[in-house]
Coordinates of C-alpha atoms in Angstrom, one line a residue:
X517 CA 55.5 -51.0 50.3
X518 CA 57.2 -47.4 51.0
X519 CA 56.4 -46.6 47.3
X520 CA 52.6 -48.1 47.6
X521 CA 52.2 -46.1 50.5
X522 CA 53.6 -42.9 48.6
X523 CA 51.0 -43.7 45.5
X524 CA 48.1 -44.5 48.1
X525 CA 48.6 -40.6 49.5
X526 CA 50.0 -39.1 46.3
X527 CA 46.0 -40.5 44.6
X528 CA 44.4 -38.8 48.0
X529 CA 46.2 -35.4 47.6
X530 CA 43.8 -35.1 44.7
X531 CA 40.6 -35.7 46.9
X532 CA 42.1 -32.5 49.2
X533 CA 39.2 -30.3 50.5
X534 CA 38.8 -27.4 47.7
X535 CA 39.2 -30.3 45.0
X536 CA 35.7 -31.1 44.8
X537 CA 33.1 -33.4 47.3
X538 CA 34.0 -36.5 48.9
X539 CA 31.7 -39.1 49.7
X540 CA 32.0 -40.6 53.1
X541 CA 33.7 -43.9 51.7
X542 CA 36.3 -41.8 50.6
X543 CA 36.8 -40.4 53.7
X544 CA 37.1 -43.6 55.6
X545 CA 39.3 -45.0 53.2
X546 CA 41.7 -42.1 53.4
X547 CA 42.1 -42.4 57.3
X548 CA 42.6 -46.3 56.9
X549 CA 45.3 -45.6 54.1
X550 CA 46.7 -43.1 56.5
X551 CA 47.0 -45.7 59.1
X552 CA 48.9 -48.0 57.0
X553 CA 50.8 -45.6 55.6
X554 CA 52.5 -45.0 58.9
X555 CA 53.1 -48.5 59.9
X556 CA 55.1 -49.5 57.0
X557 CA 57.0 -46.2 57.4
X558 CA 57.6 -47.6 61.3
X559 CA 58.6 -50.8 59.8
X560 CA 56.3 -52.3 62.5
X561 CA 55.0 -55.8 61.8
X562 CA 55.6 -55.0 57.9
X563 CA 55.0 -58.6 56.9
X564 CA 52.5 -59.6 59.4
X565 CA 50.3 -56.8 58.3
X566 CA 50.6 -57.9 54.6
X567 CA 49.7 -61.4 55.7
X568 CA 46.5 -63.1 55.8
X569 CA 43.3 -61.6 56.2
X570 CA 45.0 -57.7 56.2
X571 CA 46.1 -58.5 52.6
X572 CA 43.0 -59.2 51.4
X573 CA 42.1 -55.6 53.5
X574 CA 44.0 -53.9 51.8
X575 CA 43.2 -55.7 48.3
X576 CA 39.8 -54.3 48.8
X577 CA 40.2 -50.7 50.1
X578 CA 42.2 -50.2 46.9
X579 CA 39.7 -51.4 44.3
X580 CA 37.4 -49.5 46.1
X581 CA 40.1 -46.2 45.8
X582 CA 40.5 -47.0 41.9
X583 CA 36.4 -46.7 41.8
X584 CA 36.2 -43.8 44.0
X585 CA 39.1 -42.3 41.6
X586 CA 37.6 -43.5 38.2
X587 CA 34.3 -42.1 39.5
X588 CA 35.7 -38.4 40.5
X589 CA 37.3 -38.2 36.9
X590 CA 33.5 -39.1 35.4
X591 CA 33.0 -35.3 36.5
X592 CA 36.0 -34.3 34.2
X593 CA 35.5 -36.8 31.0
X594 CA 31.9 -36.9 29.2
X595 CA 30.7 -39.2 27.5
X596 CA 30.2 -39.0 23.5
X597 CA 32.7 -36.0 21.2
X598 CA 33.8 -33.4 23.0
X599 CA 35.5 -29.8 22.6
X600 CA 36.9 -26.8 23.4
X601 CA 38.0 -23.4 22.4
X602 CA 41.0 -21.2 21.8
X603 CA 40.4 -17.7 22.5
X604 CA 37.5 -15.2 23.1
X605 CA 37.4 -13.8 19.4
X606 CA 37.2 -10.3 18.3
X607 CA 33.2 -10.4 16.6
X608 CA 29.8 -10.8 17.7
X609 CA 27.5 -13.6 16.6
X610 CA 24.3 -13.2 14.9
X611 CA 21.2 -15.2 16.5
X612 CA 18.2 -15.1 13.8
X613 CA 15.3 -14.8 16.5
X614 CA 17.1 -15.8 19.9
X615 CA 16.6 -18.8 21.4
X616 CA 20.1 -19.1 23.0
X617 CA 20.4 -19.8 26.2
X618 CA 21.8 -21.8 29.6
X619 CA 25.2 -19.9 29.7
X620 CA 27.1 -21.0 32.7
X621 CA 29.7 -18.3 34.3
X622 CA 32.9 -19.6 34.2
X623 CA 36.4 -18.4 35.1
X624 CA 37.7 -15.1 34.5
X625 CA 40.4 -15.7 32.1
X626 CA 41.1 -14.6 28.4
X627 CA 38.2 -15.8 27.1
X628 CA 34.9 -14.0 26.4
X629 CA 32.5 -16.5 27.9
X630 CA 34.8 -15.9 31.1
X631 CA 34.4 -11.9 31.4
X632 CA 30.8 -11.9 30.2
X633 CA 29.8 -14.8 33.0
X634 CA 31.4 -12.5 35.7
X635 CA 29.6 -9.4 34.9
X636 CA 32.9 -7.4 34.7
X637 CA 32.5 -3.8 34.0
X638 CA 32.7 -3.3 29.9
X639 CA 34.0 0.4 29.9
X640 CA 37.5 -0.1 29.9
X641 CA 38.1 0.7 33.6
X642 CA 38.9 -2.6 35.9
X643 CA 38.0 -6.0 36.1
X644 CA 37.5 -9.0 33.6
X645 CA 35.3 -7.1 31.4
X646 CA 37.8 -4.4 30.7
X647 CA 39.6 -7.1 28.7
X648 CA 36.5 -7.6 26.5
X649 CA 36.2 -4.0 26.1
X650 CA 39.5 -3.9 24.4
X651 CA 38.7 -7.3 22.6
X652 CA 35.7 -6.8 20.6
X653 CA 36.6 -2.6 20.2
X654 CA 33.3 -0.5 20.1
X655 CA 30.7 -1.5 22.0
X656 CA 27.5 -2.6 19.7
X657 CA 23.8 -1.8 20.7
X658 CA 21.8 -4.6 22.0
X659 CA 19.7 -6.3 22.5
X660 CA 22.0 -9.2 23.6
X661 CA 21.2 -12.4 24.7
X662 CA 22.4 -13.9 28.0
X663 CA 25.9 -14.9 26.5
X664 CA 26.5 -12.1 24.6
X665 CA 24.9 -12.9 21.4
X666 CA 23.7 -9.4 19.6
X667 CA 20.1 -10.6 18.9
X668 CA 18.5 -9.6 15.1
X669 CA 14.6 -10.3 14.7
X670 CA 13.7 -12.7 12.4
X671 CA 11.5 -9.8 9.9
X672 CA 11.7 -6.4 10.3
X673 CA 8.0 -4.9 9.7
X674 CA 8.2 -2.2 7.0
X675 CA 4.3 -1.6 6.5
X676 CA 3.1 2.7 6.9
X677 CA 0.4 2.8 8.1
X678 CA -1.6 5.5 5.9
X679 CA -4.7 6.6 4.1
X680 CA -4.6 3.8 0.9
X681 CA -6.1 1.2 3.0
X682 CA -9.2 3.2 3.9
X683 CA -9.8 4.3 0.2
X684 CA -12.3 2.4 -2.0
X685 CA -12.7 1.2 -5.7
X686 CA -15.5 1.2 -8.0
X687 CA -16.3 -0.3 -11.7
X688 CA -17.8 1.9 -13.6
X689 CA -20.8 0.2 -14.9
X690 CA -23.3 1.1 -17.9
X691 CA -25.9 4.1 -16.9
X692 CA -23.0 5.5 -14.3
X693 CA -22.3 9.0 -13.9
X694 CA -19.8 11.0 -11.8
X695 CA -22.3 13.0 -10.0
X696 CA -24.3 9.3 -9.3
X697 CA -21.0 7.6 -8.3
X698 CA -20.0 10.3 -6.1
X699 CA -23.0 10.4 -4.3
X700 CA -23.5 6.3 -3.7
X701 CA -20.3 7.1 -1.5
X702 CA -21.6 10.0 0.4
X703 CA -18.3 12.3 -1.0
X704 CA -18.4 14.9 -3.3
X705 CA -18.5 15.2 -7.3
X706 CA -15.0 17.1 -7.3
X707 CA -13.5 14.6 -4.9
X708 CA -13.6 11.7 -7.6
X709 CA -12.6 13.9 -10.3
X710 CA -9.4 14.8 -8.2
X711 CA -8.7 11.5 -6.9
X712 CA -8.7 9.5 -10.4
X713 CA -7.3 13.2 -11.7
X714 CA -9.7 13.2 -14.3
X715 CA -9.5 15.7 -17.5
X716 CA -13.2 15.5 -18.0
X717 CA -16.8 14.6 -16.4
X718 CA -17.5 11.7 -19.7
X719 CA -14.3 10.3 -19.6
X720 CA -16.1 7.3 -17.9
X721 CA -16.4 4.0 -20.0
X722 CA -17.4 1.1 -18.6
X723 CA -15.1 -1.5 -16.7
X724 CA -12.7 1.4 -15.4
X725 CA -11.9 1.4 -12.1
X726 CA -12.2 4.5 -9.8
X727 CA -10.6 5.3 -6.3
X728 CA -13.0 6.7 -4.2
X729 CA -11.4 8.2 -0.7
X730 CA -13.3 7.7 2.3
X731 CA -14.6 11.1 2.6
X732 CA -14.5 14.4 0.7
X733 CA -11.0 15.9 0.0
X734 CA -7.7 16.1 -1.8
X735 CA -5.5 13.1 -2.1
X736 CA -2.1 13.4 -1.5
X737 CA 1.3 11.8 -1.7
X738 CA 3.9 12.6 0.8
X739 CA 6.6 14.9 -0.7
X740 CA 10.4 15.2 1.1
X741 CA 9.4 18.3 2.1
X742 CA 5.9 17.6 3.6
X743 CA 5.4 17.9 7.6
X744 CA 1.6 17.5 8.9
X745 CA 1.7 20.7 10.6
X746 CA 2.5 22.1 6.6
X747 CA 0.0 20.0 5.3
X748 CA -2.4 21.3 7.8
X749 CA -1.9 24.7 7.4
X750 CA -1.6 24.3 3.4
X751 CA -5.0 23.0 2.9
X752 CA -6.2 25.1 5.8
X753 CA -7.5 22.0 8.2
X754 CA -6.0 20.7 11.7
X755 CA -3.6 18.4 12.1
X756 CA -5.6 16.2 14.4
X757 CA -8.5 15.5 11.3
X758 CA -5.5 14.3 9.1
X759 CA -4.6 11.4 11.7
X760 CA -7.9 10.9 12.2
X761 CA -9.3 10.7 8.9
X762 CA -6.4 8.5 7.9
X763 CA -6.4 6.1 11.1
X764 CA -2.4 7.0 11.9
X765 CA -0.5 5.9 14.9
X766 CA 2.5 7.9 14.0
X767 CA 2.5 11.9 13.5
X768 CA 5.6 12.0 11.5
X769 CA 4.8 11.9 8.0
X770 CA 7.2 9.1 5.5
X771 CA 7.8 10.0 1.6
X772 CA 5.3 8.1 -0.4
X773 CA 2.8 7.8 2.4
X774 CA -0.5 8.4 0.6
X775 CA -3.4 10.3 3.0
X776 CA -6.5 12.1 2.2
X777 CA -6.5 15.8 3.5
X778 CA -10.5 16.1 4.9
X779 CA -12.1 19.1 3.7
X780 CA -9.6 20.4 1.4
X781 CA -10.0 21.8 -2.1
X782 CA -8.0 21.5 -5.2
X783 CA -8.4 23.0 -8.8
X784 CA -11.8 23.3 -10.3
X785 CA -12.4 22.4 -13.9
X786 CA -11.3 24.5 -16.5
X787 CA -14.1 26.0 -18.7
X788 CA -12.1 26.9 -22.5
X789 CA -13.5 30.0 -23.8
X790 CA -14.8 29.6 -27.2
X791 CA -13.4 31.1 -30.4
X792 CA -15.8 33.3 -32.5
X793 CA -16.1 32.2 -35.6
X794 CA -18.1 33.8 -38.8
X795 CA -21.2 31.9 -39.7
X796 CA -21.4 30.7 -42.9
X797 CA -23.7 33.1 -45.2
X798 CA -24.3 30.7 -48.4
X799 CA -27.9 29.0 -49.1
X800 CA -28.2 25.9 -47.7
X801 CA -28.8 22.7 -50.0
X802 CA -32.0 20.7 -50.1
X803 CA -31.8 18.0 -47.4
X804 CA -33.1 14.5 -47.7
X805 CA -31.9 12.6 -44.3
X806 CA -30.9 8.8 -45.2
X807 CA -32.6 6.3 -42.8
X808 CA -35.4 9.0 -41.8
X809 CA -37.8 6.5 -43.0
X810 CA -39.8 8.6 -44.8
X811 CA -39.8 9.9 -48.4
X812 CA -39.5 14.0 -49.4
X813 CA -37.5 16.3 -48.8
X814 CA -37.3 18.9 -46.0
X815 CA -35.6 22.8 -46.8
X816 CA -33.9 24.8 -44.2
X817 CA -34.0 28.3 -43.9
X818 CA -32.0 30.2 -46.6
X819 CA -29.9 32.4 -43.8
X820 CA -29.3 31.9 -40.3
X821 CA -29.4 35.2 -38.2
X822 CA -30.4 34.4 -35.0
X823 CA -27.0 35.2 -33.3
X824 CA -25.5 32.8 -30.7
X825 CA -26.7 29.5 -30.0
X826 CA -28.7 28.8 -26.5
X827 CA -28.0 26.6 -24.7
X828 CA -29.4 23.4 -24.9
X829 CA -29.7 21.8 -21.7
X830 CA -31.3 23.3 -19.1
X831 CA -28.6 23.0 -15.9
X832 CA -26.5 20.7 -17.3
X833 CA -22.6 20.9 -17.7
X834 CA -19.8 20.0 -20.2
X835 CA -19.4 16.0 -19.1
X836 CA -16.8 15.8 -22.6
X837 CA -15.6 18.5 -24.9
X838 CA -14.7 18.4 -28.5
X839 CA -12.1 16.3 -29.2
X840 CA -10.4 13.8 -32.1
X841 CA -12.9 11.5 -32.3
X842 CA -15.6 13.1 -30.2
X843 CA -16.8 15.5 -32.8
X844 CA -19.3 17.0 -30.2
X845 CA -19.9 18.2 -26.7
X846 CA -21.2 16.2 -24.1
X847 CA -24.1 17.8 -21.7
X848 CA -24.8 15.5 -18.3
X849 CA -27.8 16.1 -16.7
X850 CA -30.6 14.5 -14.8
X851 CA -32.8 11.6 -17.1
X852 CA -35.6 13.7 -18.5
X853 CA -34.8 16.7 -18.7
X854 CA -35.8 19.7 -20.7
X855 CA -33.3 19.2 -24.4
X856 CA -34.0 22.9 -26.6
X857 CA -33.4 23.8 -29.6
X858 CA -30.4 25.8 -30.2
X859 CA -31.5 28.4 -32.8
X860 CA -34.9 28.4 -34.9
X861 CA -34.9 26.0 -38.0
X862 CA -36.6 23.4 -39.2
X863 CA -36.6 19.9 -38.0
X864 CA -35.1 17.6 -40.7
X865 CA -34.9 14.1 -38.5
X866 CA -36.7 12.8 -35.7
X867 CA -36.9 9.8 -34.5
X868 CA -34.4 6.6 -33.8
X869 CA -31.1 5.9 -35.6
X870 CA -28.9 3.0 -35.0
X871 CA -25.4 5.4 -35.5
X872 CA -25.2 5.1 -32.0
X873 CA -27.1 8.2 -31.0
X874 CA -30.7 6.5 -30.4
X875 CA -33.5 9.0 -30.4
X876 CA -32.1 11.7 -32.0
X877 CA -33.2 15.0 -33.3
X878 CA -31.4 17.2 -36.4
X879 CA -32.4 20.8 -37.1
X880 CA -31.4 22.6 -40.0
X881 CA -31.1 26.8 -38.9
X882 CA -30.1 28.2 -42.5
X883 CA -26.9 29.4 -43.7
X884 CA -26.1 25.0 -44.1
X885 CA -25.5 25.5 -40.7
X886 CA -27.4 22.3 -38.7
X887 CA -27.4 20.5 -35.7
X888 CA -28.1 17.2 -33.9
X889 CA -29.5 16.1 -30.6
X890 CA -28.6 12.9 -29.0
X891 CA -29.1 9.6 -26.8
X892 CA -32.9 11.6 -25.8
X893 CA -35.2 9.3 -24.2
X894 CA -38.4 11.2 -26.3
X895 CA -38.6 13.2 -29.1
X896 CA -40.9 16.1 -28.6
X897 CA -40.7 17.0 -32.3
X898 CA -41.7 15.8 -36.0
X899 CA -40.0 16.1 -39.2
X900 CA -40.8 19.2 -41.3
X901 CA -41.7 21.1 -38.4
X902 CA -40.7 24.7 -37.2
X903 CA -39.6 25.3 -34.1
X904 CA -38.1 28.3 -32.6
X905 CA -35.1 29.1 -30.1
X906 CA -35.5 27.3 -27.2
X907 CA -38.1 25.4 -28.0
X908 CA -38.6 21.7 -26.4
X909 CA -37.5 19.1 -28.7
X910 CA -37.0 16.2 -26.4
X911 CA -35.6 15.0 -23.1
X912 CA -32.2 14.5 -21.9
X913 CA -31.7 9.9 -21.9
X914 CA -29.2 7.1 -22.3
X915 CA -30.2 5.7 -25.5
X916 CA -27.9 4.5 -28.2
X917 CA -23.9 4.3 -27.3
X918 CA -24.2 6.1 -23.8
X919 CA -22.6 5.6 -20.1
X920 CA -24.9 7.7 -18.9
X921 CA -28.1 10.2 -19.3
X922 CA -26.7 12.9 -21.5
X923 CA -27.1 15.1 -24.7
X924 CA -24.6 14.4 -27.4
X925 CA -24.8 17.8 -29.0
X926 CA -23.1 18.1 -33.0
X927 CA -22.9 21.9 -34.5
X928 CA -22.6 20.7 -38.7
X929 CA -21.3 23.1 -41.7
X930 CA -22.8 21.2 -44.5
X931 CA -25.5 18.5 -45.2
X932 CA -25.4 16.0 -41.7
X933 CA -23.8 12.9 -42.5
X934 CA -24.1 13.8 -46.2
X935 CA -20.9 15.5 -46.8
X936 CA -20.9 18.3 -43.6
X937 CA -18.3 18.6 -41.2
X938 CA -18.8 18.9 -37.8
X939 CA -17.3 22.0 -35.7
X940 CA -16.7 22.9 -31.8
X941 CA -20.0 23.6 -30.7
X942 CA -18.5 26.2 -28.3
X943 CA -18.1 28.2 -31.0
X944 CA -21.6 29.0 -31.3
X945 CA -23.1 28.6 -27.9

């Protein structure tokens, strides 16, 4: 019974105050075991307190002690797998996103978990956390989450915000011009020739797409070397109408950033100065257009002499330039205006031609020197007829294999479409 007694106090040293809470079953219990405890030690009625009803005491108290026991150690032992760890480790996790949480502090020891929990400095100086200072080496920018888990966002967003997403796009459809486009966007002629860097004013065929920039300017791309107080002074505007214009949230400029500099000017379109070149001094043939409908034929002049051309088009400009495969200048202007001849001859076709150019006009000036007027919405003229330099022989249309009101204008050395050869027009104008 000495040893019993022993075991009864040796299970209660465990249930000392600073080991946990007691209930108050456990603290009756553990005066009653103290009680008997001292009686056997006194040897006092040893076998009359074992006897009887006492025994069956005592039976009791101690399956309730094994209960009371089994119960404190249910705080200790869970239920299901369990685990553990070794050390503190020497990296940082990676959480995609966060979402970690419910760290408990726990001792300061060794372990990470330990020194983060207690909020220990992390310098190096004193206290728990100048053990995880030498643990983990540098210290890593946050943020961090609660247990010490360097956070990283689950997408970083890479967008610039910049000037593409304001500009616009248009098809070029039949009858367009670059003047008509530009103006259907309230912007300026030169604007869409700079932004679609253009080469010349017909270049336009239908289905292509142009960029049209949401007011008038220069389109840029953002160089290494770019700043927006340089761009600003470069192009002579203020800084403040570049963010504006092109809706930014961020004054410094990033390579590639595309932005359209309001106001500002770029190169104008180059006019090439014609070559002189000799007329031709030899007597024309006798023409006899094919597909004029009519029957005859029509002379020209023997010699031309009437010096350099005029020009044809009252106000218009050069929309395409001589060129393999566009044996001609183009002249845009406004439908219906004034077309003239360029020299005095006679007029060998008038009238419609399904080569493309519609109503068409050819004029034979002497010297076989000829030329043709096309894609007119009238002809003002008749075959055989004299007209003089600068004289109306139609107006300026679309007909025929056009994007747009023009005057296909042909300069011929020899016979048109009968053996000639068509020269730069610029040459003679």
């Amino acid at each position: 019974m000495r040893n019993a007694a022993v075991g009864v106090r040796r299970l209660f040293a465990r249930l000392r105050p600073g080991q946990g809470p007691r209930s108050s079953a456990a603290i009756t219990f553990q005066r009653q075991s103290i009680a008997i405890a001292r009686n056997v030690r006194a040897g006092s009625a040893g076998r009359a307190f074992l006897s009887g009803e006492r025994l069956v005491s005592v039976t009791a108290v101690g399956l309730v002690a094994a209960a009371l026991i089994l119960s404190n150690l249910g705080n200790d032992v869970a239920a299901g797998p369990i685990g553990n760890t070794n050390g503190a480790g020497t990296d940082p996790r990676i959480a995609v996103g966060g979402g970690i949480s419910g760290f408990q502090d726990g001792p300061v020891g060794s372990d990470l978990g330990g020194a983060i929990g207690n909020d220990g400095p992390i310098d190096g100086s004193t206290g728990a956390g100048a053990g995880l200072a030498a643990d983990i080496g540098p210290i890593i920018d946050g943020p961090f989450a609660s247990d010490g888990t360097l956070m990283k966002p689950v997408s970083v967003d890479t967008s610039i915000a910049d000037g593409k997403q304001l500009m616009r796009t248009y098809r070029v459809r039949n009858g367009d011009t670059l003047t008509g486009i530009a103006r259907h966007f309230g912007v300026s002629m030169m604007t869409v020739w700079w932004a679609n860097h253009l080469t010349a004013k017909d270049k336009l065929h239908i289905g292509q797409t142009l960029v049209i920039p949401p007011v008038s300017g220069v389109v840029i791309t953002v160089a290494a070397t770019d700043t927006l107080d340089g761009l600003a002074a470069r192009y002579r505007v203020a800084s403040s109408e570049i963010i504006d214009t092109n809706q930014l949230a961020d004054p410094n400029l990033v390579v590639g950033q595309v932005l359209t500099i309001p106001g500002a000017l770029s190169a104008g379109i180059a006019t090439p100065k014609p070559a002189a070149t000799p007329a031709p001094t030899h007597r024309p043939p006798t023409v006899s257009p094919r597909g004029s409908g009519s029957s005859g034929s029509v002379r020209g002049p023997a010699a031309y002499t009437g010096g350099r051309f005029a020009w044809p088009v009252a106000g218009g400009y050069i929309s395409q330039y001589f060129h393999y495969g566009h044996y001609a200048i183009d002249i845009a202007a406004d439908p219906g205006t004034r077309v003239m001849a360029a020299a005095a001859g006679t007029v060998i076709f008038a009238g419609w031609k399904n080569n493309g150019g519609g109503y068409q006009v050819w004029i034979s000036h002497g010297s076989n020197l000829y030329t043709t007027y096309n894609h007119m919405s009238s002809v003002s003229v008749g075959r055989g007829q004299q007209v003089g330099r600068g004289q109306q022989v139609g107006r300026v249309g679309m007909t025929g294999n056009a994007t747009g009101p023009h005057l296909h204008f042909e300069v011929w050395i020899g016979p048109v479409w009968n053996g000639g050869t068509r020269v730069n027009p610029l040459s003679y104008l």
